[in-house]
Structure formats: C-alpha cells, structure tokens
PDB file of C-alpha atoms in Angstrom:
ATOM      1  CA  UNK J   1    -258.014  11.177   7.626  1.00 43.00           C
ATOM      2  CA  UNK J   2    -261.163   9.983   6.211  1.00 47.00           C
ATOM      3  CA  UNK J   3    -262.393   6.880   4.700  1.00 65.00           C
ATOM      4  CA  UNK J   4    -264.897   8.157   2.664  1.00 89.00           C
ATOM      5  CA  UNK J   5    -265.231   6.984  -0.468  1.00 94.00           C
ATOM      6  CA  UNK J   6    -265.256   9.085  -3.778  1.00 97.00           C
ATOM      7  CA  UNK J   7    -267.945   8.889  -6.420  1.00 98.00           C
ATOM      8  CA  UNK J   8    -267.287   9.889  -9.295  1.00 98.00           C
ATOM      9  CA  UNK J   9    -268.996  10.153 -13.109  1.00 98.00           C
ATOM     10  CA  UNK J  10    -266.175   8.868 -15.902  1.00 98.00           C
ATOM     11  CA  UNK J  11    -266.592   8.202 -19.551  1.00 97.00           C
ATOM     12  CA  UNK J  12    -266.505   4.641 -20.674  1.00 97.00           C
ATOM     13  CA  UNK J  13    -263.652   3.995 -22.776  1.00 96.00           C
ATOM     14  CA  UNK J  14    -262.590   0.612 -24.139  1.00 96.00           C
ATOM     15  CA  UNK J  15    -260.444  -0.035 -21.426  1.00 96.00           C
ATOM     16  CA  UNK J  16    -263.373   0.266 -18.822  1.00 96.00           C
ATOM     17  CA  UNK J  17    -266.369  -1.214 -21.115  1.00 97.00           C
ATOM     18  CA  UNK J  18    -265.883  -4.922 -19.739  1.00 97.00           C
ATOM     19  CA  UNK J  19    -266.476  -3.803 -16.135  1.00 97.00           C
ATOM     20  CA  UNK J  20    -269.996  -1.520 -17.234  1.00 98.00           C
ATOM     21  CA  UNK J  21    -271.234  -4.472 -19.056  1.00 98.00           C
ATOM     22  CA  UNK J  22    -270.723  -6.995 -16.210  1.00 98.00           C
ATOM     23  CA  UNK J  23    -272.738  -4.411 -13.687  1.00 98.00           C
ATOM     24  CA  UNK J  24    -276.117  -5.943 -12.666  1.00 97.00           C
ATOM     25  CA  UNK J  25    -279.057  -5.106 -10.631  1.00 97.00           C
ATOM     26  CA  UNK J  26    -280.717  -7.758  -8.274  1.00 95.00           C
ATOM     27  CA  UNK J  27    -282.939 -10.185  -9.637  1.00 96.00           C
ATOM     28  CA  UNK J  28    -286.043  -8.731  -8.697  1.00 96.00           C
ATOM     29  CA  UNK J  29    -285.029  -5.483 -10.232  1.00 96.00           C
ATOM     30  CA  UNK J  30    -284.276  -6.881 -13.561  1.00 94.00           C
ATOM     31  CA  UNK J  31    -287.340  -6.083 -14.733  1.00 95.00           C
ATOM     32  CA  UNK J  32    -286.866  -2.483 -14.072  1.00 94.00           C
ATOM     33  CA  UNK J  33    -284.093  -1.318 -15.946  1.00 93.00           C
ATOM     34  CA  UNK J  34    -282.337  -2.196 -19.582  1.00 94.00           C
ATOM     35  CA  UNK J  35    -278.885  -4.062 -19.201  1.00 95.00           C
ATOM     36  CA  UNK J  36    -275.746  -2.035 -19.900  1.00 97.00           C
ATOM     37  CA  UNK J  37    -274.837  -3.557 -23.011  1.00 97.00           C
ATOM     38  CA  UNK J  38    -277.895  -3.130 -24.578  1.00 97.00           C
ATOM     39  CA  UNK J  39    -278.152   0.701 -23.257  1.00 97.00           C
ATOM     40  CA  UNK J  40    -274.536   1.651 -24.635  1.00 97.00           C
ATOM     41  CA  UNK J  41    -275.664   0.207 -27.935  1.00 97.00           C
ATOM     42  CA  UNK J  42    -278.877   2.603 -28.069  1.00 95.00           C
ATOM     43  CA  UNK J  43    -276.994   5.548 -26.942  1.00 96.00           C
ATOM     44  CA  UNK J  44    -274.228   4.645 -29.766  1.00 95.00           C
ATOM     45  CA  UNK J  45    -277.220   5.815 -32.312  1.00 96.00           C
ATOM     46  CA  UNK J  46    -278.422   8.806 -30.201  1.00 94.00           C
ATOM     47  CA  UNK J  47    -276.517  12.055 -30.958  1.00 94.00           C
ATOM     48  CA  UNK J  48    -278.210  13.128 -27.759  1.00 96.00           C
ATOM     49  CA  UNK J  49    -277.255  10.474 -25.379  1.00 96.00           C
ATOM     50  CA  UNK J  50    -274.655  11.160 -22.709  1.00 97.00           C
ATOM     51  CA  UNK J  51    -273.427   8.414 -21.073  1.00 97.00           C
ATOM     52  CA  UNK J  52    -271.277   7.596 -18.089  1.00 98.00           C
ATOM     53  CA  UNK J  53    -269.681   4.799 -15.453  1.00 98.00           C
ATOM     54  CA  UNK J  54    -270.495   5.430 -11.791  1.00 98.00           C
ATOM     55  CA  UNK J  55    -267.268   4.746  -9.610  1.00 98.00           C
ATOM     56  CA  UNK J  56    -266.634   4.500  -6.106  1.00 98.00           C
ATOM     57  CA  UNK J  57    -262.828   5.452  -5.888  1.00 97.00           C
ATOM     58  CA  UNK J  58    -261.202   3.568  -9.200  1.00 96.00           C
ATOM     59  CA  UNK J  59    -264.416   0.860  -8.778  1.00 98.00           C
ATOM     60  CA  UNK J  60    -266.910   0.670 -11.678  1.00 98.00           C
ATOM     61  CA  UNK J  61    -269.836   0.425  -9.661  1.00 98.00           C
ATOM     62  CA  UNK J  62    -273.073   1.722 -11.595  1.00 98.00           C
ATOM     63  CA  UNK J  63    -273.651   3.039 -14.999  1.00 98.00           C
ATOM     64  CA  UNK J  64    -275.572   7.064 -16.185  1.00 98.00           C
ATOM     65  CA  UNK J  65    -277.431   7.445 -19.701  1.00 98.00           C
ATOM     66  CA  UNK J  66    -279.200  10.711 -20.301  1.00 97.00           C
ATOM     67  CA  UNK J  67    -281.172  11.661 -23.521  1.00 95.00           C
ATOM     68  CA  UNK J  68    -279.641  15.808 -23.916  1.00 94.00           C
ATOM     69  CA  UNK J  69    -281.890  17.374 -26.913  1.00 91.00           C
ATOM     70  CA  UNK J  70    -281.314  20.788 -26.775  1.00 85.00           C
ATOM     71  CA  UNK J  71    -284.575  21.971 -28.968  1.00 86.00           C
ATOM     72  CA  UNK J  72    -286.343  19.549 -25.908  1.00 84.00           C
ATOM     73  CA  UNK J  73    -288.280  21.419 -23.099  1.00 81.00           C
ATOM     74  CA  UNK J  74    -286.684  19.121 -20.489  1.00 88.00           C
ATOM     75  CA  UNK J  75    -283.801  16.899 -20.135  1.00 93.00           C
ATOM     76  CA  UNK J  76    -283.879  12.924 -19.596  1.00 95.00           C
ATOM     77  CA  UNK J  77    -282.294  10.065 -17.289  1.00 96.00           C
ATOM     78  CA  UNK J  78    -282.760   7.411 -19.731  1.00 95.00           C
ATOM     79  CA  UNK J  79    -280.589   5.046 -17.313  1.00 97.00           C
ATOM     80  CA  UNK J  80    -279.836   4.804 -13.816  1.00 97.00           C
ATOM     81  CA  UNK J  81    -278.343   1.816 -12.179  1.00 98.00           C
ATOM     82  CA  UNK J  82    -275.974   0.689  -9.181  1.00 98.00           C
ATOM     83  CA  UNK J  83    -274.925  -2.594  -8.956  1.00 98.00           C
ATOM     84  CA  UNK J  84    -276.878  -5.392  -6.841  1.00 98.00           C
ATOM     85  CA  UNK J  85    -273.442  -5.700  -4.753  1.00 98.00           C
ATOM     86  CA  UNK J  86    -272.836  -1.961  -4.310  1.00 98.00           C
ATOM     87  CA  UNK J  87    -276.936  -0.396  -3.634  1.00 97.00           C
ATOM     88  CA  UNK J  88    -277.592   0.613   0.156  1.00 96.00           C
ATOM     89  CA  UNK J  89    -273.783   2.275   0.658  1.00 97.00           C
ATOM     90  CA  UNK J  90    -275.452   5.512  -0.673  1.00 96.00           C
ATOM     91  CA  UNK J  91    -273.601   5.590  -3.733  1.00 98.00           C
ATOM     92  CA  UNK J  92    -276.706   6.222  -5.764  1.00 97.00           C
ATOM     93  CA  UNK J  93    -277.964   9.106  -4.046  1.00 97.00           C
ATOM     94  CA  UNK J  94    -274.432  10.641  -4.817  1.00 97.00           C
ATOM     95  CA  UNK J  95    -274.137   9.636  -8.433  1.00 98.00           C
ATOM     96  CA  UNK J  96    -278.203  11.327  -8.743  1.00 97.00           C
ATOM     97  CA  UNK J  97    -276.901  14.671  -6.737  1.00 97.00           C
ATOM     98  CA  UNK J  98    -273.916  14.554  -9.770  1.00 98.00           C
ATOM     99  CA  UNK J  99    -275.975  14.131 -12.680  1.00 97.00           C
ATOM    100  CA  UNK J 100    -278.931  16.916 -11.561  1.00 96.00           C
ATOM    101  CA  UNK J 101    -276.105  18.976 -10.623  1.00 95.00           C
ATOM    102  CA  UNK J 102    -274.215  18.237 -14.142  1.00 95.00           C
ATOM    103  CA  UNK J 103    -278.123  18.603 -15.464  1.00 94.00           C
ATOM    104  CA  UNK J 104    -278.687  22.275 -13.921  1.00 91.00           C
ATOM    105  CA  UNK J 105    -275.962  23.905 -15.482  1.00 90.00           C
ATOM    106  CA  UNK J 106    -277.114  22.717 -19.368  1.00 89.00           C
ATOM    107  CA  UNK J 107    -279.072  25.601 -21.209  1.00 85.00           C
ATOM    108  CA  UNK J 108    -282.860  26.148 -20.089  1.00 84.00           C
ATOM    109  CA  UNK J 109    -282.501  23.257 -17.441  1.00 86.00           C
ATOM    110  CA  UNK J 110    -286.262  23.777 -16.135  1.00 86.00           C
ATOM    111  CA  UNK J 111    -287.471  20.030 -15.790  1.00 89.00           C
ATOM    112  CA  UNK J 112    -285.911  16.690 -15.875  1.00 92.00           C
ATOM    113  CA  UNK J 113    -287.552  13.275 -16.640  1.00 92.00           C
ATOM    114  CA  UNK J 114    -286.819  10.055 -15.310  1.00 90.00           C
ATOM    115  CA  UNK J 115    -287.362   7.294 -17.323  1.00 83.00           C
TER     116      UNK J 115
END
C-alpha cells in the first residue's frame, strides 16, 4: 500500500471558501502573488476566469485561477499558490502538471502565460 498523497483540483464551493481564503504564502513571497480573497473576487467579474482549490487528499492546500478567453491566442495562469506550510512536498509541481494538462485539451491550446 502506498502513502502517497493525492492532489487534486476541486471547485470552491461555500462550504470550502473559509479554508482558500485562510491559505497564505511565506512572508517573503507576499509580494509575489494576490491573496485569495481578493483573487476570487476578480474572477467573480471575469466570465473567463476558472478557478480552483488545490488539495492534498481532502486538505485545502493551494488555490488555481486561470483567465480562459476563447477568441485569445493563448491561455492564462492568473494565480498560482501553495501554502507557506505545504511548498517543498511537491504538491505544486503536481497541481502545475494538472492545470497544463487540463490547459492542453481546451481548443487551439498553443501557448500559455503565466502571470
């Protein structure tokens, strides 16, 4: 049996918003990177934003925004964070492999920007 842990990519719903919002990057990366709140409430008034909770197994433990215009030549990661208690378990490199994979199979997927 193993004890590797599943990530996963999950909508946000109002039972899970609490533990998104309460996510946070390291101090020295806060300059980086838009909290959560403030990045669900800009993709709330996006028709193109796509948003999602990173989990390890049923833990909350980063947060996805993408920017998907389809008359765009490329696609967008708006937002990419793991939390400051969860980075350096490789749960970010497995959350990115999701979202370029989820990214690949949209329409005309030739380039996608990081933001």
């Amino acid at each position: 049996m193993s004890n590797k842990v599943k990530i996963s990519l999950q909508e946000i719903t109002e039972d899970s918003l609490s533990d998104i919002l309460s996510l946070e990057v390291a101090p020295n990366q806060e300059h980086l990177i838009t909290n959560n709140a403030k990045s669900i409430a800009q993709a709330h008034f996006s028709r193109f934003s796509w948003m999602r909770a990173v989990y390890a197994d049923n833990t909350a433990v980063g947060f996805v925004l993408l920017y998907l215009d389809p008359d765009s030549p490329h696609y967008e990661i708006w937002r990419f964070m793991i939390d400051k208690d969860f980075q350096g378990q490789g749960y970010a490199r497995q959350a990115m492999e999701m979202v370029i994979d989820f990214l690949k199979d949209l329409p005309d997927c030739n380039e996608i920007f990081l933001c």
